[in-house]
Amino acid sequence: MKRCLRCFQNYEENKTECPWCGFQENQQLKEPQYLSAGTVLQNRYEIGAVVGAGGFGITYAAWDRVLEQRVAIKEYMPGEFSTRTPGETRVSVYGGEKEEQYKNGRDKFYEESQRDYSGDL
């Protein structure tokens, strides 16, 4: 059995399309700076399909190998300040003023990720 990288349901090894959601494991990325489905971060999170992207970042469906559950990974990746070589995980930040803008935005992105929203739910 293998796990779908969009819905994370298990299905037969010999199939290339998930019978639950239709995700095809060899789908091309819409944007070259997206992480490829199947990329593993910190030896824990297996990146799945892109579920959203905007001006400052990308949200991926992912599988947490420790908790054995689906999670969302939000990546700070503003296209006007940074890029990525296809197939790589490392982000390249443009120099000069754009580098400062990238760092300031990254710091705000990180601070927001640390906020407790449990009272807002």
Short mmCIF file of C-alpha atoms in Angstrom, two decimals:
data_model
loop_
_atom_site.label_atom_id
_atom_site.label_comp_id
_atom_site.label_asym_id
_atom_site.label_seq_id
_atom_site.Cartn_x
_atom_site.Cartn_y
_atom_site.Cartn_z
CA MET A 1 0.00 0.00 0.00
CA LYS A 2 1.04 3.59 -0.57
CA ARG A 3 -0.29 6.89 0.75
CA CYS A 4 -1.83 9.56 -1.50
CA LEU A 5 0.05 12.85 -1.28
CA ARG A 6 -3.16 14.91 -1.40
CA CYS A 7 -5.78 13.14 0.75
CA PHE A 8 -3.31 10.78 2.53
CA GLN A 9 -5.55 7.73 2.13
CA ASN A 10 -3.83 4.42 1.41
CA TYR A 11 -4.26 2.67 -1.91
CA GLU A 12 -2.70 -0.12 -3.97
CA GLU A 13 0.98 0.15 -4.97
CA ASN A 14 0.37 -0.61 -8.64
CA LYS A 15 -1.96 2.37 -9.18
CA THR A 16 -0.68 5.81 -10.22
CA GLU A 17 -3.91 7.69 -9.42
CA CYS A 18 -5.57 7.86 -6.02
CA PRO A 19 -9.01 6.20 -6.14
CA TRP A 20 -10.19 8.49 -3.31
CA CYS A 21 -9.36 11.95 -4.68
CA GLY A 22 -7.93 11.43 -8.17
CA PHE A 23 -4.48 12.82 -7.37
CA GLN A 24 -1.90 11.57 -9.87
CA GLU A 25 1.47 10.95 -8.29
CA ASN A 26 3.43 12.25 -11.30
CA GLN A 27 1.59 15.56 -11.66
CA GLN A 28 3.75 18.46 -12.77
CA LEU A 29 4.09 21.37 -10.36
CA LYS A 30 2.19 24.50 -11.41
CA GLU A 31 5.06 26.72 -10.28
CA PRO A 32 8.74 25.70 -10.29
CA GLN A 33 9.38 27.18 -6.82
CA TYR A 34 6.91 24.81 -5.14
CA LEU A 35 8.35 21.91 -3.16
CA SER A 36 7.82 18.60 -4.95
CA ALA A 37 5.25 16.19 -3.51
CA GLY A 38 7.17 13.55 -1.55
CA THR A 39 9.84 15.96 -0.27
CA VAL A 40 10.59 15.22 3.39
CA LEU A 41 11.39 18.10 5.75
CA GLN A 42 13.24 17.65 9.05
CA ASN A 43 12.97 13.87 8.57
CA ARG A 44 9.38 14.22 9.78
CA TYR A 45 7.02 16.02 7.40
CA GLU A 46 6.26 14.54 4.00
CA ILE A 47 5.12 17.28 1.64
CA GLY A 48 2.01 16.57 -0.38
CA ALA A 49 -0.01 18.64 -2.82
CA VAL A 50 -0.13 22.43 -2.83
CA VAL A 51 -3.45 23.51 -1.33
CA GLY A 52 -2.95 27.25 -1.64
CA ALA A 53 -0.51 29.94 -2.70
CA GLY A 54 -0.50 33.69 -2.46
CA GLY A 55 1.74 36.70 -2.51
CA PHE A 56 3.79 35.74 0.53
CA GLY A 57 3.73 31.97 0.69
CA ILE A 58 2.64 28.48 -0.15
CA THR A 59 0.49 26.08 1.88
CA TYR A 60 1.01 22.35 1.45
CA ALA A 61 -0.94 19.33 2.61
CA ALA A 62 1.60 17.18 4.46
CA TRP A 63 1.90 14.02 6.51
CA ASP A 64 3.45 14.16 9.98
CA ARG A 65 5.38 10.89 10.29
CA VAL A 66 5.62 11.19 14.09
CA LEU A 67 1.98 11.96 14.85
CA GLU A 68 0.76 9.84 11.91
CA GLN A 69 -1.69 12.47 10.77
CA ARG A 70 -2.35 15.03 8.08
CA VAL A 71 -1.07 18.55 8.75
CA ALA A 72 -0.68 21.80 6.84
CA ILE A 73 2.73 23.31 6.22
CA LYS A 74 2.89 27.02 5.48
CA GLU A 75 6.05 28.22 3.81
CA TYR A 76 7.14 31.84 3.64
CA MET A 77 8.03 32.27 -0.03
CA PRO A 78 7.37 35.76 -1.41
CA GLY A 79 8.03 35.58 -5.14
CA GLU A 80 9.16 39.19 -5.40
CA PHE A 81 11.98 38.64 -2.87
CA SER A 82 12.98 34.99 -3.30
CA THR A 83 13.01 31.93 -5.53
CA ARG A 84 13.91 28.26 -5.51
CA THR A 85 15.60 26.01 -8.03
CA PRO A 86 13.15 23.26 -9.06
CA GLY A 87 13.76 20.06 -7.11
CA GLU A 88 15.62 21.85 -4.30
CA THR A 89 14.42 22.76 -0.79
CA ARG A 90 16.78 25.72 -0.28
CA VAL A 91 15.30 29.18 -0.86
CA SER A 92 17.44 31.80 -2.61
CA VAL A 93 16.82 35.37 -1.47
CA TYR A 94 17.46 38.28 -3.81
CA GLY A 95 20.08 40.76 -2.60
CA GLY A 96 20.06 44.38 -1.60
CA GLU A 97 16.84 46.02 -0.45
CA LYS A 98 14.84 42.91 -1.36
CA GLU A 99 16.88 40.88 1.15
CA GLU A 100 15.93 43.27 3.96
CA GLN A 101 12.27 43.17 2.93
CA TYR A 102 12.43 39.37 2.85
CA LYS A 103 13.92 39.18 6.35
CA ASN A 104 11.38 41.61 7.82
CA GLY A 105 8.49 39.68 6.29
CA ARG A 106 9.95 36.36 7.42
CA ASP A 107 10.21 37.60 10.99
CA LYS A 108 6.57 38.74 10.97
CA PHE A 109 5.51 35.43 9.39
CA TYR A 110 7.32 33.53 12.16
CA GLU A 111 5.85 35.71 14.93
CA GLU A 112 2.35 35.11 13.62
CA SER A 113 2.95 31.37 13.49
CA GLN A 114 3.77 31.41 17.21
CA ARG A 115 0.50 33.07 18.27
CA ASP A 116 -2.08 31.01 20.13
CA TYR A 117 -5.35 31.10 18.19
CA SER A 118 -7.10 28.48 20.33
CA GLY A 119 -9.31 31.12 21.94
CA ASP A 120 -10.42 32.33 18.51
CA LEU A 121 -11.84 28.98 17.42
#
